[in-house]
Amino acid sequence: MKVKHFCTAVLAACLMLFIAHGAASRQFGIPVSSSARTAAVGSAAATAAAEASAALEDAGNRPWFCRGLDCPSFEVVETRGSLQLRRYKSAGFLVTRVEADSLLQAQVIASKRLLGYLAGDNEDSVKLPPTVPLNSVLLTADKASGTVKGHFFFAIYLPEEVQGDAPRPSNLDVRLIRLHRRAFWVQTFDSPLLTESSLIARGWDLITELQHLKRKVDDRFFVFSLYEPPLPFVPHHYELAVRAKCRRHGDAPTEAVLAAGQGVDDVHGDVHAWMPSAGIESGGVSLPGDDDDDYPLPEEGGGDPADDECEDDGPELSELLASM
């Protein structure tokens, strides 16, 4: 895979997301003429407090980096330096699969599809508000060469107003999915100029670091999340995430350090075993399972056997992607 600066393509994709339905003006502000700016200065102080209060009310309990937009709900259950173990609640997402020579090319194609859905390319022709983050799922290939596979998945969180009842996509390359409760190790970072090769290297480094910490992870993919346009030399909030595997009641911790890319998946079943019950339809996927959020942490052993229900009890992201 060629080493390219893909920040331009990602910038375009994110700007498209935020511009949709006036999101860009809400988040980053709209330039005004000099006369309008002069008039605005006089009232700025009087309205600042009200605007701040409204922003906080709009944001609700969302993390600050969601900028007041709808985003996945999670809780932080462990922190190790720059790493967070997050438990995410069951939620609906919009996903598309793209085959391309580079992440740059795939990003542009995927953004058009996902934005098309939000702009009304769905069975109800309804326009929906933008959400964050824009997730790029990269499937690992070979650790030695630091590569990923030539097809990518991109996902955005469905707006709260249609969670559980989203209109079916008109584009058959776009799918509605619902992910079960799940846990991820997440690393936040910033980079003045992000390249595709440096991003892939960071993903592999994160997998290796977690395995050396004896954390059981799914090394078949990692997720790159964008919450804002990556303007060069401007501070950003980037995230890389690796899924934390779930241990069953009484399982002993894994002592052996697995080589990145060589992990043995001992909990996931064959994708064909659950496909018939997954309710897959043209343009959408509905996954079975309940939304009970009381489940053990991925690194917890012991406890009550009755509490063994966890994110691995239903179809998982990697299996779902394999079916697309």
PDB file of N, CA and C in Angstrom, residues 89-132:
ATOM      1  N   LYS A  89     -22.467   0.736  25.162  1.00  0.00           N
ATOM      2  CA  LYS A  89     -23.807   0.165  25.193  1.00  0.00           C
ATOM      3  C   LYS A  89     -24.208  -0.325  23.805  1.00  0.00           C
ATOM      4  N   SER A  90     -25.181  -1.217  23.787  1.00  0.00           N
ATOM      5  CA  SER A  90     -25.731  -1.685  22.517  1.00  0.00           C
ATOM      6  C   SER A  90     -26.273  -0.482  21.748  1.00  0.00           C
ATOM      7  N   ALA A  91     -25.984  -0.431  20.452  1.00  0.00           N
ATOM      8  CA  ALA A  91     -26.404   0.735  19.665  1.00  0.00           C
ATOM      9  C   ALA A  91     -26.432   0.399  18.182  1.00  0.00           C
ATOM     10  N   GLY A  92     -27.152   1.234  17.427  1.00  0.00           N
ATOM     11  CA  GLY A  92     -27.270   1.057  15.990  1.00  0.00           C
ATOM     12  C   GLY A  92     -26.261   1.903  15.235  1.00  0.00           C
ATOM     13  N   PHE A  93     -25.756   1.355  14.129  1.00  0.00           N
ATOM     14  CA  PHE A  93     -24.770   2.044  13.300  1.00  0.00           C
ATOM     15  C   PHE A  93     -25.120   1.876  11.825  1.00  0.00           C
ATOM     16  N   LEU A  94     -24.562   2.760  11.027  1.00  0.00           N
ATOM     17  CA  LEU A  94     -24.667   2.677   9.575  1.00  0.00           C
ATOM     18  C   LEU A  94     -23.284   2.299   9.060  1.00  0.00           C
ATOM     19  N   VAL A  95     -23.200   1.226   8.266  1.00  0.00           N
ATOM     20  CA  VAL A  95     -21.903   0.682   7.854  1.00  0.00           C
ATOM     21  C   VAL A  95     -21.854   0.486   6.345  1.00  0.00           C
ATOM     22  N   THR A  96     -20.684   0.698   5.771  1.00  0.00           N
ATOM     23  CA  THR A  96     -20.465   0.390   4.362  1.00  0.00           C
ATOM     24  C   THR A  96     -19.085  -0.234   4.181  1.00  0.00           C
ATOM     25  N   ARG A  97     -18.966  -1.106   3.202  1.00  0.00           N
ATOM     26  CA  ARG A  97     -17.708  -1.797   2.887  1.00  0.00           C
ATOM     27  C   ARG A  97     -17.169  -1.254   1.574  1.00  0.00           C
ATOM     28  N   VAL A  98     -15.870  -0.948   1.556  1.00  0.00           N
ATOM     29  CA  VAL A  98     -15.248  -0.380   0.360  1.00  0.00           C
ATOM     30  C   VAL A  98     -13.946  -1.114   0.054  1.00  0.00           C
ATOM     31  N   GLU A  99     -13.784  -1.530  -1.189  1.00  0.00           N
ATOM     32  CA  GLU A  99     -12.514  -2.095  -1.650  1.00  0.00           C
ATOM     33  C   GLU A  99     -11.769  -1.004  -2.400  1.00  0.00           C
ATOM     34  N   ALA A 100     -10.523  -0.770  -1.994  1.00  0.00           N
ATOM     35  CA  ALA A 100      -9.739   0.295  -2.619  1.00  0.00           C
ATOM     36  C   ALA A 100      -8.257   0.023  -2.413  1.00  0.00           C
ATOM     37  N   ASP A 101      -7.430   0.719  -3.200  1.00  0.00           N
ATOM     38  CA  ASP A 101      -5.983   0.559  -3.089  1.00  0.00           C
ATOM     39  C   ASP A 101      -5.421   1.255  -1.864  1.00  0.00           C
ATOM     40  N   SER A 102      -6.172   2.196  -1.328  1.00  0.00           N
ATOM     41  CA  SER A 102      -5.685   2.935  -0.167  1.00  0.00           C
ATOM     42  C   SER A 102      -6.855   3.401   0.682  1.00  0.00           C
ATOM     43  N   LEU A 103      -6.545   3.743   1.904  1.00  0.00           N
ATOM     44  CA  LEU A 103      -7.555   4.283   2.799  1.00  0.00           C
ATOM     45  C   LEU A 103      -8.067   5.617   2.283  1.00  0.00           C
ATOM     46  N   LEU A 104      -7.191   6.360   1.619  1.00  0.00           N
ATOM     47  CA  LEU A 104      -7.575   7.650   1.040  1.00  0.00           C
ATOM     48  C   LEU A 104      -8.752   7.483   0.087  1.00  0.00           C
ATOM     49  N   GLN A 105      -8.619   6.566  -0.849  1.00  0.00           N
ATOM     50  CA  GLN A 105      -9.680   6.345  -1.829  1.00  0.00           C
ATOM     51  C   GLN A 105     -10.947   5.821  -1.163  1.00  0.00           C
ATOM     52  N   ALA A 106     -10.775   4.881  -0.249  1.00  0.00           N
ATOM     53  CA  ALA A 106     -11.929   4.276   0.414  1.00  0.00           C
ATOM     54  C   ALA A 106     -12.702   5.296   1.235  1.00  0.00           C
ATOM     55  N   GLN A 107     -11.978   6.216   1.866  1.00  0.00           N
ATOM     56  CA  GLN A 107     -12.607   7.227   2.713  1.00  0.00           C
ATOM     57  C   GLN A 107     -13.587   8.088   1.918  1.00  0.00           C
ATOM     58  N   VAL A 108     -13.177   8.506   0.746  1.00  0.00           N
ATOM     59  CA  VAL A 108     -14.022   9.372  -0.075  1.00  0.00           C
ATOM     60  C   VAL A 108     -15.284   8.638  -0.526  1.00  0.00           C
ATOM     61  N   ILE A 109     -15.115   7.397  -0.987  1.00  0.00           N
ATOM     62  CA  ILE A 109     -16.255   6.603  -1.452  1.00  0.00           C
ATOM     63  C   ILE A 109     -17.248   6.367  -0.323  1.00  0.00           C
ATOM     64  N   ALA A 110     -16.730   5.972   0.832  1.00  0.00           N
ATOM     65  CA  ALA A 110     -17.597   5.666   1.970  1.00  0.00           C
ATOM     66  C   ALA A 110     -18.346   6.894   2.456  1.00  0.00           C
ATOM     67  N   SER A 111     -17.674   8.030   2.491  1.00  0.00           N
ATOM     68  CA  SER A 111     -18.312   9.251   2.985  1.00  0.00           C
ATOM     69  C   SER A 111     -19.504   9.644   2.120  1.00  0.00           C
ATOM     70  N   LYS A 112     -19.372   9.478   0.815  1.00  0.00           N
ATOM     71  CA  LYS A 112     -20.485   9.803  -0.079  1.00  0.00           C
ATOM     72  C   LYS A 112     -21.689   8.911   0.214  1.00  0.00           C
ATOM     73  N   ARG A 113     -21.439   7.636   0.450  1.00  0.00           N
ATOM     74  CA  ARG A 113     -22.538   6.709   0.730  1.00  0.00           C
ATOM     75  C   ARG A 113     -23.222   7.035   2.056  1.00  0.00           C
ATOM     76  N   LEU A 114     -22.420   7.228   3.100  1.00  0.00           N
ATOM     77  CA  LEU A 114     -22.991   7.466   4.424  1.00  0.00           C
ATOM     78  C   LEU A 114     -23.712   8.801   4.484  1.00  0.00           C
ATOM     79  N   LEU A 115     -23.119   9.813   3.861  1.00  0.00           N
ATOM     80  CA  LEU A 115     -23.767  11.122   3.837  1.00  0.00           C
ATOM     81  C   LEU A 115     -25.034  11.094   3.005  1.00  0.00           C
ATOM     82  N   GLY A 116     -25.027  10.273   1.970  1.00  0.00           N
ATOM     83  CA  GLY A 116     -26.232  10.147   1.157  1.00  0.00           C
ATOM     84  C   GLY A 116     -27.404   9.651   1.977  1.00  0.00           C
ATOM     85  N   TYR A 117     -27.142   8.694   2.859  1.00  0.00           N
ATOM     86  CA  TYR A 117     -28.199   8.181   3.735  1.00  0.00           C
ATOM     87  C   TYR A 117     -28.727   9.292   4.636  1.00  0.00           C
ATOM     88  N   LEU A 118     -27.834  10.046   5.258  1.00  0.00           N
ATOM     89  CA  LEU A 118     -28.255  11.131   6.148  1.00  0.00           C
ATOM     90  C   LEU A 118     -28.990  12.225   5.382  1.00  0.00           C
ATOM     91  N   ALA A 119     -28.647  12.395   4.107  1.00  0.00           N
ATOM     92  CA  ALA A 119     -29.264  13.445   3.291  1.00  0.00           C
ATOM     93  C   ALA A 119     -30.612  13.036   2.718  1.00  0.00           C
ATOM     94  N   GLY A 120     -31.026  11.792   2.967  1.00  0.00           N
ATOM     95  CA  GLY A 120     -32.347  11.370   2.514  1.00  0.00           C
ATOM     96  C   GLY A 120     -32.375  10.170   1.598  1.00  0.00           C
ATOM     97  N   ASP A 121     -31.213   9.549   1.353  1.00  0.00           N
ATOM     98  CA  ASP A 121     -31.179   8.363   0.494  1.00  0.00           C
ATOM     99  C   ASP A 121     -31.557   7.128   1.319  1.00  0.00           C
ATOM    100  N   ASN A 122     -32.810   7.122   1.765  1.00  0.00           N
ATOM    101  CA  ASN A 122     -33.340   6.019   2.563  1.00  0.00           C
ATOM    102  C   ASN A 122     -34.810   5.829   2.207  1.00  0.00           C
ATOM    103  N   GLU A 123     -35.406   4.749   2.692  1.00  0.00           N
ATOM    104  CA  GLU A 123     -36.764   4.401   2.262  1.00  0.00           C
ATOM    105  C   GLU A 123     -37.803   5.444   2.644  1.00  0.00           C
ATOM    106  N   ASP A 124     -37.547   6.241   3.672  1.00  0.00           N
ATOM    107  CA  ASP A 124     -38.487   7.283   4.077  1.00  0.00           C
ATOM    108  C   ASP A 124     -38.132   8.653   3.511  1.00  0.00           C
ATOM    109  N   SER A 125     -37.024   8.732   2.791  1.00  0.00           N
ATOM    110  CA  SER A 125     -36.537  10.007   2.231  1.00  0.00           C
ATOM    111  C   SER A 125     -36.424  11.075   3.307  1.00  0.00           C
ATOM    112  N   VAL A 126     -36.074  10.665   4.515  1.00  0.00           N
ATOM    113  CA  VAL A 126     -35.966  11.591   5.632  1.00  0.00           C
ATOM    114  C   VAL A 126     -34.524  12.050   5.797  1.00  0.00           C
ATOM    115  N   LYS A 127     -34.354  13.339   6.083  1.00  0.00           N
ATOM    116  CA  LYS A 127     -33.028  13.885   6.342  1.00  0.00           C
ATOM    117  C   LYS A 127     -32.728  13.770   7.830  1.00  0.00           C
ATOM    118  N   LEU A 128     -31.524  13.340   8.141  1.00  0.00           N
ATOM    119  CA  LEU A 128     -31.136  13.080   9.523  1.00  0.00           C
ATOM    120  C   LEU A 128     -29.925  13.923   9.904  1.00  0.00           C
ATOM    121  N   PRO A 129     -29.795  14.269  11.182  1.00  0.00           N
ATOM    122  CA  PRO A 129     -28.667  15.089  11.636  1.00  0.00           C
ATOM    123  C   PRO A 129     -27.369  14.290  11.649  1.00  0.00           C
ATOM    124  N   PRO A 130     -26.230  14.980  11.531  1.00  0.00           N
ATOM    125  CA  PRO A 130     -24.939  14.289  11.562  1.00  0.00           C
ATOM    126  C   PRO A 130     -24.617  13.789  12.965  1.00  0.00           C
ATOM    127  N   THR A 131     -23.754  12.805  13.038  1.00  0.00           N
ATOM    128  CA  THR A 131     -23.288  12.267  14.312  1.00  0.00           C
ATOM    129  C   THR A 131     -21.768  12.126  14.249  1.00  0.00           C
ATOM    130  N   VAL A 132     -21.165  11.848  15.376  1.00  0.00           N
ATOM    131  CA  VAL A 132     -19.735  11.553  15.445  1.00  0.00           C
ATOM    132  C   VAL A 132     -19.549  10.295  16.294  1.00  0.00           C
TER     133      VAL A 132
END
